[in-house]
PDB file of C-alpha atoms in Angstrom:
ATOM      1  CA  MET A  19      27.776 -52.219  -8.972  1.00  0.00           C
ATOM      2  CA  ARG A  20      25.788 -54.083  -6.353  1.00  0.00           C
ATOM      3  CA  ILE A  21      22.286 -53.287  -5.104  1.00  0.00           C
ATOM      4  CA  VAL A  22      21.691 -54.569  -1.567  1.00  0.00           C
ATOM      5  CA  ASP A  23      18.775 -54.462   0.848  1.00  0.00           C
ATOM      6  CA  ALA A  24      18.925 -52.537   4.090  1.00  0.00           C
ATOM      7  CA  GLY A  25      18.974 -54.491   7.326  1.00  0.00           C
ATOM      8  CA  TYR A  26      20.289 -54.732  10.879  1.00  0.00           C
ATOM      9  CA  GLU A  27      21.959 -57.165  13.257  1.00  0.00           C
ATOM     10  CA  ILE A  28      21.784 -57.159  17.061  1.00  0.00           C
ATOM     11  CA  LEU A  29      25.372 -57.806  18.151  1.00  0.00           C
ATOM     12  CA  ASP A  30      24.671 -58.883  21.734  1.00  0.00           C
ATOM     13  CA  LEU A  31      22.886 -61.874  23.186  1.00  0.00           C
ATOM     14  CA  LEU A  32      19.778 -60.357  24.751  1.00  0.00           C
ATOM     15  CA  ASN A  33      18.349 -62.322  27.648  1.00  0.00           C
ATOM     16  CA  GLY A  34      15.177 -60.403  28.437  1.00  0.00           C
ATOM     17  CA  GLU A  35      14.665 -62.004  31.847  1.00  0.00           C
ATOM     18  CA  GLU A  36      18.212 -61.217  32.975  1.00  0.00           C
ATOM     19  CA  ILE A  37      17.940 -57.645  31.680  1.00  0.00           C
ATOM     20  CA  LEU A  38      14.830 -57.041  33.784  1.00  0.00           C
ATOM     21  CA  LYS A  39      16.477 -58.582  36.842  1.00  0.00           C
ATOM     22  CA  LYS A  40      19.491 -56.293  36.500  1.00  0.00           C
ATOM     23  CA  ILE A  41      17.325 -53.192  36.171  1.00  0.00           C
ATOM     24  CA  GLU A  42      15.360 -54.261  39.258  1.00  0.00           C
ATOM     25  CA  ARG A  43      18.521 -54.816  41.297  1.00  0.00           C
ATOM     26  CA  VAL A  44      19.799 -51.382  40.337  1.00  0.00           C
ATOM     27  CA  ALA A  45      16.492 -49.611  40.925  1.00  0.00           C
ATOM     28  CA  ARG A  46      15.939 -51.135  44.364  1.00  0.00           C
ATOM     29  CA  VAL A  47      19.163 -49.548  45.574  1.00  0.00           C
ATOM     30  CA  CYS A  48      17.286 -46.232  45.412  1.00  0.00           C
ATOM     31  CA  TYR A  49      14.709 -47.466  47.906  1.00  0.00           C
ATOM     32  CA  LYS A  50      16.844 -50.005  49.813  1.00  0.00           C
ATOM     33  CA  SER A  51      14.220 -52.603  49.020  1.00  0.00           C
ATOM     34  CA  GLU A  52      16.480 -55.391  47.780  1.00  0.00           C
ATOM     35  CA  ASP A  53      14.754 -57.721  50.224  1.00  0.00           C
ATOM     36  CA  LYS A  54      11.588 -57.465  48.150  1.00  0.00           C
ATOM     37  CA  ILE A  55      13.149 -59.198  45.113  1.00  0.00           C
ATOM     38  CA  THR A  56      11.086 -62.300  44.401  1.00  0.00           C
ATOM     39  CA  GLU A  57      10.288 -64.521  41.442  1.00  0.00           C
ATOM     40  CA  GLY A  58       8.506 -62.309  38.928  1.00  0.00           C
ATOM     41  CA  SER A  59       9.111 -59.052  40.781  1.00  0.00           C
ATOM     42  CA  ALA A  60      11.497 -57.705  38.110  1.00  0.00           C
ATOM     43  CA  GLU A  61       8.827 -57.397  35.445  1.00  0.00           C
ATOM     44  CA  LYS A  62       6.493 -55.603  37.843  1.00  0.00           C
ATOM     45  CA  MET A  63       9.265 -53.249  38.944  1.00  0.00           C
ATOM     46  CA  VAL A  64      10.367 -52.304  35.407  1.00  0.00           C
ATOM     47  CA  ARG A  65       6.779 -51.767  34.326  1.00  0.00           C
ATOM     48  CA  ALA A  66       6.310 -49.397  37.275  1.00  0.00           C
ATOM     49  CA  LEU A  67       9.531 -47.535  36.440  1.00  0.00           C
ATOM     50  CA  ILE A  68       8.388 -46.893  32.878  1.00  0.00           C
ATOM     51  CA  LYS A  69       4.892 -45.892  33.963  1.00  0.00           C
ATOM     52  CA  SER A  70       6.313 -43.370  36.443  1.00  0.00           C
ATOM     53  CA  ASN A  71       8.854 -42.137  33.870  1.00  0.00           C
ATOM     54  CA  HIS A  72      11.780 -43.117  36.100  1.00  0.00           C
ATOM     55  CA  MET A  73      13.812 -43.834  32.960  1.00  0.00           C
ATOM     56  CA  ALA A  74      17.239 -43.262  34.499  1.00  0.00           C
ATOM     57  CA  MET A  75      17.214 -46.860  35.720  1.00  0.00           C
ATOM     58  CA  LEU A  76      17.072 -48.078  32.100  1.00  0.00           C
ATOM     59  CA  GLU A  77      20.455 -46.482  31.466  1.00  0.00           C
ATOM     60  CA  HIS A  78      22.161 -49.314  33.323  1.00  0.00           C
ATOM     61  CA  TYR A  79      21.934 -51.775  30.417  1.00  0.00           C
ATOM     62  CA  SER A  80      23.366 -51.232  26.930  1.00  0.00           C
ATOM     63  CA  PHE A  81      23.602 -53.238  23.703  1.00  0.00           C
ATOM     64  CA  SER A  82      24.832 -52.766  20.137  1.00  0.00           C
ATOM     65  CA  VAL A  83      23.114 -52.960  16.756  1.00  0.00           C
ATOM     66  CA  LYS A  84      24.790 -52.922  13.340  1.00  0.00           C
ATOM     67  CA  PHE A  85      22.706 -51.171  10.698  1.00  0.00           C
ATOM     68  CA  ILE A  86      23.212 -51.754   6.978  1.00  0.00           C
ATOM     69  CA  CYS A  87      21.704 -48.679   5.378  1.00  0.00           C
ATOM     70  CA  ASP A  88      22.397 -45.853   2.991  1.00  0.00           C
ATOM     71  CA  ARG A  89      24.483 -42.820   3.886  1.00  0.00           C
ATOM     72  CA  GLY A  90      21.407 -40.621   4.195  1.00  0.00           C
ATOM     73  CA  VAL A  91      19.856 -42.835   6.875  1.00  0.00           C
ATOM     74  CA  SER A  92      23.195 -43.156   8.677  1.00  0.00           C
ATOM     75  CA  HIS A  93      23.325 -39.371   9.063  1.00  0.00           C
ATOM     76  CA  GLU A  94      20.004 -39.525  10.924  1.00  0.00           C
ATOM     77  CA  ILE A  95      21.155 -42.403  13.146  1.00  0.00           C
ATOM     78  CA  VAL A  96      24.318 -40.674  14.354  1.00  0.00           C
ATOM     79  CA  ARG A  97      22.360 -37.570  15.369  1.00  0.00           C
ATOM     80  CA  HIS A  98      21.383 -39.449  18.541  1.00  0.00           C
ATOM     81  CA  ARG A  99      24.087 -38.145  20.833  1.00  0.00           C
ATOM     82  CA  VAL A 100      23.657 -40.397  23.875  1.00  0.00           C
ATOM     83  CA  ALA A 101      25.168 -43.328  22.005  1.00  0.00           C
ATOM     84  CA  SER A 102      28.484 -44.578  20.644  1.00  0.00           C
ATOM     85  CA  TYR A 103      29.147 -45.250  16.970  1.00  0.00           C
ATOM     86  CA  ALA A 104      31.500 -47.055  14.615  1.00  0.00           C
ATOM     87  CA  GLN A 105      30.911 -46.453  10.905  1.00  0.00           C
ATOM     88  CA  GLU A 106      32.378 -47.695   7.650  1.00  0.00           C
ATOM     89  CA  SER A 107      34.677 -44.921   6.470  1.00  0.00           C
ATOM     90  CA  THR A 108      34.459 -43.619   2.916  1.00  0.00           C
ATOM     91  CA  ARG A 109      37.754 -41.827   3.548  1.00  0.00           C
ATOM     92  CA  TYR A 110      39.688 -45.052   4.014  1.00  0.00           C
ATOM     93  CA  CYS A 111      37.623 -47.797   2.330  1.00  0.00           C
ATOM     94  CA  ASN A 112      38.682 -48.119  -1.305  1.00  0.00           C
ATOM     95  CA  TYR A 113      35.665 -49.532  -3.137  1.00  0.00           C
ATOM     96  CA  ASN A 114      37.681 -49.930  -6.312  1.00  0.00           C
ATOM     97  CA  LYS A 115      39.756 -52.600  -4.558  1.00  0.00           C
ATOM     98  CA  SER A 116      36.667 -54.516  -3.446  1.00  0.00           C
ATOM     99  CA  GLY A 117      35.537 -54.812  -7.046  1.00  0.00           C
ATOM    100  CA  ASP A 118      32.360 -52.756  -6.982  1.00  0.00           C
ATOM    101  CA  VAL A 119      30.403 -50.087  -5.147  1.00  0.00           C
ATOM    102  CA  ALA A 120      27.298 -51.156  -3.211  1.00  0.00           C
ATOM    103  CA  PHE A 121      24.098 -49.136  -3.061  1.00  0.00           C
ATOM    104  CA  ILE A 122      21.006 -49.630  -0.896  1.00  0.00           C
ATOM    105  CA  ARG A 123      17.859 -50.508  -2.823  1.00  0.00           C
ATOM    106  CA  PRO A 124      15.363 -47.602  -2.516  1.00  0.00           C
ATOM    107  CA  VAL A 125      12.121 -48.917  -1.035  1.00  0.00           C
ATOM    108  CA  PHE A 126      10.057 -46.135  -2.604  1.00  0.00           C
ATOM    109  CA  PHE A 127      10.864 -47.017  -6.257  1.00  0.00           C
ATOM    110  CA  ALA A 128       9.129 -50.077  -7.703  1.00  0.00           C
ATOM    111  CA  GLU A 129      11.110 -52.461  -9.855  1.00  0.00           C
ATOM    112  CA  ASP A 130      10.908 -52.017 -13.636  1.00  0.00           C
ATOM    113  CA  THR A 131       9.729 -48.410 -13.469  1.00  0.00           C
ATOM    114  CA  PRO A 132      11.323 -45.328 -15.069  1.00  0.00           C
ATOM    115  CA  GLU A 133      12.188 -44.016 -11.586  1.00  0.00           C
ATOM    116  CA  MET A 134      14.055 -47.200 -10.665  1.00  0.00           C
ATOM    117  CA  ASP A 135      15.767 -47.376 -14.053  1.00  0.00           C
ATOM    118  CA  ASN A 136      16.992 -43.798 -13.690  1.00  0.00           C
ATOM    119  CA  TRP A 137      18.193 -44.459 -10.145  1.00  0.00           C
ATOM    120  CA  VAL A 138      20.178 -47.491 -11.304  1.00  0.00           C
ATOM    121  CA  ASP A 139      21.656 -45.502 -14.188  1.00  0.00           C
ATOM    122  CA  SER A 140      22.754 -42.657 -11.912  1.00  0.00           C
ATOM    123  CA  CYS A 141      24.405 -45.078  -9.462  1.00  0.00           C
ATOM    124  CA  MET A 142      26.228 -46.833 -12.295  1.00  0.00           C
ATOM    125  CA  ARG A 143      27.544 -43.494 -13.543  1.00  0.00           C
ATOM    126  CA  ALA A 144      28.654 -42.555 -10.020  1.00  0.00           C
ATOM    127  CA  GLU A 145      30.508 -45.852  -9.675  1.00  0.00           C
ATOM    128  CA  LYS A 146      32.173 -45.381 -13.054  1.00  0.00           C
ATOM    129  CA  THR A 147      33.333 -41.879 -12.128  1.00  0.00           C
ATOM    130  CA  TYR A 148      34.542 -43.060  -8.717  1.00  0.00           C
ATOM    131  CA  ASN A 149      36.618 -45.841 -10.291  1.00  0.00           C
ATOM    132  CA  TYR A 150      38.011 -43.409 -12.860  1.00  0.00           C
ATOM    133  CA  LEU A 151      39.177 -41.017 -10.143  1.00  0.00           C
ATOM    134  CA  ILE A 152      40.830 -43.867  -8.221  1.00  0.00           C
ATOM    135  CA  SER A 153      42.573 -45.048 -11.414  1.00  0.00           C
ATOM    136  CA  GLU A 154      43.901 -41.513 -11.892  1.00  0.00           C
ATOM    137  CA  GLY A 155      45.577 -41.669  -8.503  1.00  0.00           C
ATOM    138  CA  ARG A 156      42.998 -39.805  -6.449  1.00  0.00           C
ATOM    139  CA  THR A 157      42.520 -40.984  -2.861  1.00  0.00           C
ATOM    140  CA  PRO A 158      39.299 -42.598  -1.614  1.00  0.00           C
ATOM    141  CA  GLN A 159      38.491 -39.468   0.418  1.00  0.00           C
ATOM    142  CA  GLU A 160      38.685 -37.418  -2.790  1.00  0.00           C
ATOM    143  CA  ALA A 161      36.895 -39.884  -5.050  1.00  0.00           C
ATOM    144  CA  ARG A 162      34.000 -40.321  -2.597  1.00  0.00           C
ATOM    145  CA  SER A 163      32.758 -36.823  -3.491  1.00  0.00           C
ATOM    146  CA  VAL A 164      30.873 -38.262  -6.480  1.00  0.00           C
ATOM    147  CA  LEU A 165      29.059 -40.977  -4.496  1.00  0.00           C
ATOM    148  CA  PRO A 166      25.346 -40.428  -3.668  1.00  0.00           C
ATOM    149  CA  ASN A 167      23.348 -40.806  -0.462  1.00  0.00           C
ATOM    150  CA  SER A 168      22.302 -44.268  -1.691  1.00  0.00           C
ATOM    151  CA  LEU A 169      25.808 -45.580  -1.020  1.00  0.00           C
ATOM    152  CA  LYS A 170      25.686 -48.582   1.303  1.00  0.00           C
ATOM    153  CA  THR A 171      27.270 -48.084   4.705  1.00  0.00           C
ATOM    154  CA  GLU A 172      27.463 -50.044   7.943  1.00  0.00           C
ATOM    155  CA  VAL A 173      27.156 -48.292  11.277  1.00  0.00           C
ATOM    156  CA  VAL A 174      27.200 -49.826  14.755  1.00  0.00           C
ATOM    157  CA  MET A 175      25.174 -48.016  17.388  1.00  0.00           C
ATOM    158  CA  THR A 176      25.692 -48.802  21.076  1.00  0.00           C
ATOM    159  CA  ALA A 177      23.216 -47.265  23.494  1.00  0.00           C
ATOM    160  CA  ASN A 178      21.487 -47.899  26.776  1.00  0.00           C
ATOM    161  CA  LEU A 179      17.854 -48.972  26.975  1.00  0.00           C
ATOM    162  CA  ARG A 180      16.627 -45.458  27.646  1.00  0.00           C
ATOM    163  CA  GLU A 181      18.282 -44.113  24.506  1.00  0.00           C
ATOM    164  CA  TRP A 182      17.095 -47.071  22.418  1.00  0.00           C
ATOM    165  CA  ARG A 183      13.555 -46.239  23.530  1.00  0.00           C
ATOM    166  CA  HIS A 184      14.078 -42.623  22.509  1.00  0.00           C
ATOM    167  CA  PHE A 185      15.639 -43.610  19.173  1.00  0.00           C
ATOM    168  CA  LEU A 186      12.851 -46.049  18.316  1.00  0.00           C
ATOM    169  CA  SER A 187      10.060 -43.731  19.443  1.00  0.00           C
ATOM    170  CA  LEU A 188      11.305 -41.238  16.836  1.00  0.00           C
ATOM    171  CA  ARG A 189      12.555 -43.551  14.089  1.00  0.00           C
ATOM    172  CA  ALA A 190      10.093 -46.447  14.260  1.00  0.00           C
ATOM    173  CA  CYS A 191       6.984 -44.879  15.794  1.00  0.00           C
ATOM    174  CA  GLY A 192       7.064 -41.357  14.403  1.00  0.00           C
ATOM    175  CA  SER A 193       6.367 -39.749  17.774  1.00  0.00           C
ATOM    176  CA  THR A 194       7.407 -36.317  16.500  1.00  0.00           C
ATOM    177  CA  GLY A 195       6.824 -36.629  12.769  1.00  0.00           C
ATOM    178  CA  LYS A 196       7.060 -38.921   9.783  1.00  0.00           C
ATOM    179  CA  PRO A 197      10.308 -40.926   9.606  1.00  0.00           C
ATOM    180  CA  HIS A 198      12.005 -41.487   6.270  1.00  0.00           C
ATOM    181  CA  PRO A 199      10.830 -44.725   4.588  1.00  0.00           C
ATOM    182  CA  GLN A 200      14.372 -46.119   4.490  1.00  0.00           C
ATOM    183  CA  MET A 201      14.747 -45.440   8.214  1.00  0.00           C
ATOM    184  CA  LEU A 202      11.480 -47.241   8.910  1.00  0.00           C
ATOM    185  CA  GLU A 203      12.799 -50.158   6.847  1.00  0.00           C
ATOM    186  CA  VAL A 204      15.391 -50.914   9.555  1.00  0.00           C
ATOM    187  CA  ALA A 205      13.895 -49.323  12.681  1.00  0.00           C
ATOM    188  CA  VAL A 206      10.454 -50.958  12.562  1.00  0.00           C
ATOM    189  CA  PRO A 207      11.713 -54.570  12.307  1.00  0.00           C
ATOM    190  CA  LEU A 208      14.262 -53.827  15.037  1.00  0.00           C
ATOM    191  CA  LEU A 209      11.572 -52.551  17.400  1.00  0.00           C
ATOM    192  CA  LYS A 210       9.345 -55.543  16.667  1.00  0.00           C
ATOM    193  CA  GLU A 211      12.193 -57.919  17.490  1.00  0.00           C
ATOM    194  CA  LEU A 212      13.071 -56.069  20.690  1.00  0.00           C
ATOM    195  CA  ARG A 213       9.434 -56.184  21.825  1.00  0.00           C
ATOM    196  CA  GLU A 214       9.685 -59.974  21.566  1.00  0.00           C
ATOM    197  CA  ARG A 215      13.138 -60.401  23.099  1.00  0.00           C
ATOM    198  CA  VAL A 216      13.071 -57.837  25.922  1.00  0.00           C
ATOM    199  CA  PRO A 217       9.777 -57.947  27.869  1.00  0.00           C
ATOM    200  CA  VAL A 218       8.186 -54.760  29.214  1.00  0.00           C
ATOM    201  CA  VAL A 219      10.915 -52.311  28.171  1.00  0.00           C
ATOM    202  CA  PHE A 220       9.559 -51.713  24.646  1.00  0.00           C
ATOM    203  CA  ASP A 221       5.961 -52.878  25.058  1.00  0.00           C
ATOM    204  CA  ASP A 222       4.450 -49.391  25.039  1.00  0.00           C
ATOM    205  CA  LEU A 223       6.142 -48.371  21.770  1.00  0.00           C
ATOM    206  CA  GLU A 224       3.876 -49.060  18.793  1.00  0.00           C
ATOM    207  CA  PRO A 225       5.807 -49.454  15.517  1.00  0.00           C
ATOM    208  CA  MET A 226       4.452 -47.911  12.344  1.00  0.00           C
ATOM    209  CA  GLU A 227       3.584 -50.119   9.420  1.00  0.00           C
ATOM    210  CA  TRP A 228       6.325 -48.768   7.196  1.00  0.00           C
ATOM    211  CA  GLU A 229       5.080 -50.520   4.042  1.00  0.00           C
ATOM    212  CA  THR A 230       2.114 -48.130   4.052  1.00  0.00           C
ATOM    213  CA  VAL A 231       4.236 -44.981   4.097  1.00  0.00           C
ATOM    214  CA  LYS A 232       6.604 -45.677   1.222  1.00  0.00           C
TER     215      LYS A 232
END
């Protein structure tokens, strides 16, 4: 059994300046104002688009992020329909062959507490039962039925800038409620990085301090 931390990886090279320039070029087609493109005009244009809620222009740039999270969080991620996904399959991945089953460390249980000890014990028992079923000739898709939501999974999400804004407003900012702590664990750092790497597009989204809501 392995206990791993949740995380994410941006799979594309994000050049914030070039992203803004592309959005400007696309948006100016609407107004036939390509002649007004100057040094620094892209940032002003994108800021105006967001302020006026002309978000359709943000759909013209997409990028991918790989999340390492538990199965429970992955179910929330894939609910965002205006995106494409690739996810580690428990039907076809045989964890017995890889040597052990990996589980995501729960951020809401402190180390060396009865809650954490019981969580570890339950995961160890799930792994033992999973390996037993595989050894008895059951397929991975049958044996997976004993694995908990804490099972580690990897899911790649590809979406355009508009959908990333929507995703992060819900999952990192809590615009319509209180996100799950393990979702905040990956969504908040992602938003903070995007605010640094892609100017303007994510500036108005304020990430929650997820450590305070565990």
